[in-house]
Every structure is written in structure tokens, then in C-alpha cells.
Amino acid sequence: MDRWQTIIEPFRIHAVEPIRLTTAAERERALEAAGWNLFNLHADDVLIDFLTDSGTGAMSRDQWAAIQHGDESYAGSPSWYAFLASVQALFPFRHVIPTHQGRAAEKILFSAIGRPGRVIPNNTHFDTTRANVEYTGAEAVDLVIPEGRQPATIHPFKGNMDVAALERLLAERGDDVPVVFVTITNNSGGGQPVSLANLRAVREVCDRHAKPMFLDGCRFAENAWFIKAREPGQEHRPVVDIIREVGGLADGMTMSAKKDGLANIGGWLALNDDELAERCRNLLILTEGFVTYGGLAGRDLEAIAQGLREVVDEDYLRYRIRSTAYLGEALDAAGIPLVKPFGGHAVYLDARAMLPHIPPLEYPGQALAVELYRAGGIRGCEIGTVMFGLHPDGTEAPAAMDLVRLAIPRRTYTQSHVDYVIEVARDVASRAASLRGFRIVRQPAQLRHFTATFAPRA
Ligand SMILES: *Cc1c(COP(=O)(O)O)cnc(C)c1O
């Protein structure tokens, strides 16, 4: 690195995708038609789509070239072997089971090990992870450190597991715990990283209680960059080295290649346990496909294989983390309450703090997300009481936090797009006191945020 401070996109544009501009009146009609659920919008009515960083990134020239190498043999495709080699170069687990997404890996794993009476600890379960655990009748317990639940508290590794709480859970209910999960980075807790020291400590506790430790590895490269940037003694290590050590601490992982796989689809389940792997492969064949392609085409396997080589590039990771912080710093300077420090893939607005006049059960996060769209065509995602407030027994309670996540697709938007988002968010913040809450008109029993419909409160 030389002395320049501006972090530029370490790539230039190769294929252009148009963005359709909309008027305020068009957006108002779109909201009404969507039942005020931003998941129901037509994506071409969205100007800047920060709904998720999942599968929405731009692929590289070399990934598109790799797609041409896709071999669609049903069994034993060379594309499968390219994928396997790329995964095992970072995560040398004995068994790698390809799936069409991360949640398919979760569904298979928890179908094999979850059942009523069992309990799965995690720093914070991602929404699909929690749903897949609970679907088996097992209990999903979040054991993130207390700082991880306080949006404004600064801590370099707010995604860390509360090791003492894990120790207590294992002492009390060890027989009911089939696996200990750690999510890197901690998506639902604000995209916060987990330190190497914490991962080692969790490993030590798991060893003492003879429990397997699994990673939800969706953002393993971003997490490794944070370790290199923030953890004493790690600053001189290549990111690839850190990733290999993190992988080596675990007994297995679930992965969505739509995140740090830099691909638009894909995932895997990887593990060392032969007997469990065999049970998982049998479930894979039932729902996903044969063991050398899972739910993926050969061309998808190639795109992931190449993506895994690109995501560990340190110029890319520096740009990625820095450009997320650029958005966070500008919103912070505008006085908007945020989860701090800023996560790797997203900036989280603290809607509960920003809209104190809207009680949690009137969904302040939903109100803020809707207003960002109404004002500027920006689509974020409520991560709060809409997402987590409905319990399996049908009761409703405020979630720990009411956030709006602005998730940044990888290698997709430029700095001027981000400057526009900053301008719109400042405008919305200046009118915060006039925003109103919502009530839910219709909702399903699980994962309601995807399909619920809303009505604005008077
Ligand atoms: C995205 C994600 C998942 C689920 O992956 P999909 O590919 O969307 O099914 C699981 N855990 C975390 C932390 C995630 O971010």
C-alpha cells in the first residue's frame, strides 16, 4: 500500500447493468401493492438494493470464464473436483457436501442431529439457521457476549461467543447439545467478527465436553480480515493462513457461497465425522441431488471454485471492509444511531433509538426501511421484531434490537451510489419524528418477514 487514503474499487466495470429511476409517486404505488413488505417489491422498482449481500454480488471476468468450463456430468464432473479442491484448500474437512444454498446445508445437518429436547448454542443464529433448528423441535440458544447485544458499545469482536455462558449450558444440559455453532461474522448481531482467541476458547470448551464445533462460515474471509486488522499478533499473517487456522479449529461447517463464495448461488456442508456425513449424504440425495453436485449445475460449482480464490485477495478485502465503513462513518457523522463498530458486509441503523416514539410491537425497523424506500428507492432489511418477534408457540414479543440492515452487495455499487444513500438517509433522519409504525395484516407461522403484509398506523 502506498500513501493514498482514498480506497478505490480494485476493479473496473466490464459489463454494464442499467438501473431504472423511479418517481416518488411510482414508489408509493409500489409500496401499497407490496403490502408495505419490501420483499414483495419488483426489484426493477428499486434504485439501490441493499436488501441483502446474499447472491447479489458481481462475478468477475474469470468467474464468467470459469462458467464456460462447467461440465454437467451427473456424477464425478471435473467441475465438482475443481469445487472440492477450492473448498479444501481453505477448509480441509474430510467430507464436503455441495448444496444449492446455505440453508439446504442447515436443513440437512439439523434433520440429522436435531429433535425435541435438544439444544443448539450459537453466538447468534441467523434466521434460517434458527428456523431449521426449531423445525426439528430443538431449541436454538444465542450466547453472544453482552457487548454484542448493545448497539452502541464499541468492542473489536462483538460477535464473540460468551464462553462462560457456553460452559454453563454444557455443564447443565451437555447431553442435549449435539453441536456448538459459531457464526462468522455474526450476521444477525450486526455483521460483527469473532476473534481467533474466542474461537480457540470455544474449541477448548468443546474439547472438554467432547462436543463438535461447527462454523456457520458464510463470511469467513471478511471475518479473517477483521482478525488481521484488529487482533494483536495477527497483523502480519496472510489472510489465507488465518482462514486455514479458523477452519482447522472446527469439526465442520455450513456455508452459503452467495456470501464469501462470491457466487450467485451455492453452498456446502463440510465435516469430518464419517458416520454423520453418510447420513447427511443420504438426505442430500433425497432433496438436493447426487453427492458430486448437490443442488448445483457444474457451471455453478466452477463459479464458486474461482470465487473462493478471489475472495481471499487482500486488496479486495481491504476495499470491501473500508467501503462499508465509509457508509457507516457518514451516517454516524449525520447523527444516525448505528450498530458500532461497523460490520463487514452491512451497516445497521438502530431504528429503536432513531424512532423512540414507535414501540417495538409497531415495528420501528419496518417504518424506517419503508421510509428509505419511499424517499429514495433504497431497499434495506428490517432485522428486529418483524424478523424475530414471533415465537414458535404463536406469542409475540419485542426482539433484542430493532435494526435496519443496509447490506452491501459485493463489487456491485460504486462510491457515488453510496453517496446517494447517505444523502437520502440524512433526509429521512431529519424527519424521523414524523414516521409512523405499522401493524401486521397477514403473516405465516414461521419466517414471517419474507411474506407478511402490513398496514401503516394512523
Ligand atoms: C445467508 C446466511 C445463511 C443462509 O444461507 P442461504 O444461502 O441464504 O440459504 C446462513 N447463515 C448466515 C450467517 C447467513 O448469512
mmCIF file with all atom_site columns, C-alpha atoms and ligand atoms in Angstrom, residues 53-54 100-104 106 126 128-129 183-185 187-188 216 218-219 254-259 266, ligand 1:
data_model
loop_
_atom_site.group_PDB
_atom_site.id
_atom_site.type_symbol
_atom_site.label_atom_id
_atom_site.label_alt_id
_atom_site.label_comp_id
_atom_site.label_asym_id
_atom_site.label_entity_id
_atom_site.label_seq_id
_atom_site.pdbx_PDB_ins_code
_atom_site.Cartn_x
_atom_site.Cartn_y
_atom_site.Cartn_z
_atom_site.occupancy
_atom_site.B_iso_or_equiv
_atom_site.pdbx_formal_charge
_atom_site.auth_seq_id
_atom_site.auth_comp_id
_atom_site.auth_asym_id
_atom_site.auth_atom_id
_atom_site.pdbx_PDB_model_num
ATOM   1  C CA . ASP A 1 53  ? -25.484 -9.130  0.179  1.00 0.00 ? 53  ASP A CA 1
ATOM   2  C CA . SER A 1 54  ? -26.551 -12.720 -0.488 1.00 0.00 ? 54  SER A CA 1
ATOM   3  C CA . HIS A 1 100 ? -27.818 -25.128 -3.515 1.00 0.00 ? 100 HIS A CA 1
ATOM   4  C CA . GLN A 1 101 ? -27.682 -22.645 -0.592 1.00 0.00 ? 101 GLN A CA 1
ATOM   5  C CA . GLY A 1 102 ? -26.548 -22.376 2.988  1.00 0.00 ? 102 GLY A CA 1
ATOM   6  C CA . ARG A 1 103 ? -29.996 -23.197 4.334  1.00 0.00 ? 103 ARG A CA 1
ATOM   7  C CA . ALA A 1 104 ? -30.028 -26.518 2.488  1.00 0.00 ? 104 ALA A CA 1
ATOM   8  C CA . GLU A 1 106 ? -28.556 -26.383 7.594  1.00 0.00 ? 106 GLU A CA 1
ATOM   9  C CA . PHE A 1 126 ? -29.089 -16.483 11.566 1.00 0.00 ? 126 PHE A CA 1
ATOM   10 C CA . THR A 1 128 ? -32.744 -19.597 8.506  1.00 0.00 ? 128 THR A CA 1
ATOM   11 C CA . THR A 1 129 ? -30.461 -21.381 10.965 1.00 0.00 ? 129 THR A CA 1
ATOM   12 C CA . THR A 1 183 ? -21.321 -17.788 13.091 1.00 0.00 ? 183 THR A CA 1
ATOM   13 C CA . ILE A 1 184 ? -18.516 -15.826 11.379 1.00 0.00 ? 184 ILE A CA 1
ATOM   14 C CA . THR A 1 185 ? -19.180 -12.988 11.008 1.00 0.00 ? 185 THR A CA 1
ATOM   15 C CA . ASN A 1 187 ? -24.762 -11.622 10.706 1.00 0.00 ? 187 ASN A CA 1
ATOM   16 C CA . SER A 1 188 ? -27.875 -11.196 12.861 1.00 0.00 ? 188 SER A CA 1
ATOM   17 C CA . ASP A 1 216 ? -21.546 -21.009 10.055 1.00 0.00 ? 216 ASP A CA 1
ATOM   18 C CA . CYS A 1 218 ? -20.752 -17.517 5.336  1.00 0.00 ? 218 CYS A CA 1
ATOM   19 C CA . ARG A 1 219 ? -18.374 -14.543 5.763  1.00 0.00 ? 219 ARG A CA 1
ATOM   20 C CA . THR A 1 254 ? -22.242 -24.852 6.871  1.00 0.00 ? 254 THR A CA 1
ATOM   21 C CA . MET A 1 255 ? -21.684 -22.312 4.146  1.00 0.00 ? 255 MET A CA 1
ATOM   22 C CA . SER A 1 256 ? -23.598 -20.080 1.785  1.00 0.00 ? 256 SER A CA 1
ATOM   23 C CA . ALA A 1 257 ? -21.440 -19.466 -1.291 1.00 0.00 ? 257 ALA A CA 1
ATOM   24 C CA . LYS A 1 258 ? -23.742 -16.488 -2.012 1.00 0.00 ? 258 LYS A CA 1
ATOM   25 C CA . LYS A 1 259 ? -21.664 -14.530 0.511  1.00 0.00 ? 259 LYS A CA 1
ATOM   26 C CA . GLY A 1 266 ? -24.483 -22.333 -3.896 1.00 0.00 ? 266 GLY A CA 1
HETATM 27 C C1 . LIG B 2 .   ? -27.115 -16.243 4.329  1.00 0.00 ? 1   LIG B C1 1
HETATM 28 C C2 . LIG B 2 .   ? -26.829 -16.929 5.579  1.00 0.00 ? 1   LIG B C2 1
HETATM 29 C C3 . LIG B 2 .   ? -27.283 -18.234 5.802  1.00 0.00 ? 1   LIG B C3 1
HETATM 30 C C4 . LIG B 2 .   ? -28.186 -18.978 4.825  1.00 0.00 ? 1   LIG B C4 1
HETATM 31 O O1 . LIG B 2 .   ? -27.634 -19.074 3.546  1.00 0.00 ? 1   LIG B O1 1
HETATM 32 P P1 . LIG B 2 .   ? -28.565 -19.077 2.224  1.00 0.00 ? 1   LIG B P1 1
HETATM 33 O O2 . LIG B 2 .   ? -27.589 -19.324 1.126  1.00 0.00 ? 1   LIG B O2 1
HETATM 34 O O3 . LIG B 2 .   ? -29.219 -17.759 2.151  1.00 0.00 ? 1   LIG B O3 1
HETATM 35 O O4 . LIG B 2 .   ? -29.541 -20.178 2.376  1.00 0.00 ? 1   LIG B O4 1
HETATM 36 C C5 . LIG B 2 .   ? -26.934 -18.842 6.986  1.00 0.00 ? 1   LIG B C5 1
HETATM 37 N N1 . LIG B 2 .   ? -26.191 -18.199 7.903  1.00 0.00 ? 1   LIG B N1 1
HETATM 38 C C6 . LIG B 2 .   ? -25.739 -16.935 7.729  1.00 0.00 ? 1   LIG B C6 1
HETATM 39 C C7 . LIG B 2 .   ? -24.920 -16.283 8.781  1.00 0.00 ? 1   LIG B C7 1
HETATM 40 C C8 . LIG B 2 .   ? -26.048 -16.268 6.562  1.00 0.00 ? 1   LIG B C8 1
HETATM 41 O O5 . LIG B 2 .   ? -25.608 -15.012 6.401  1.00 0.00 ? 1   LIG B O5 1
#
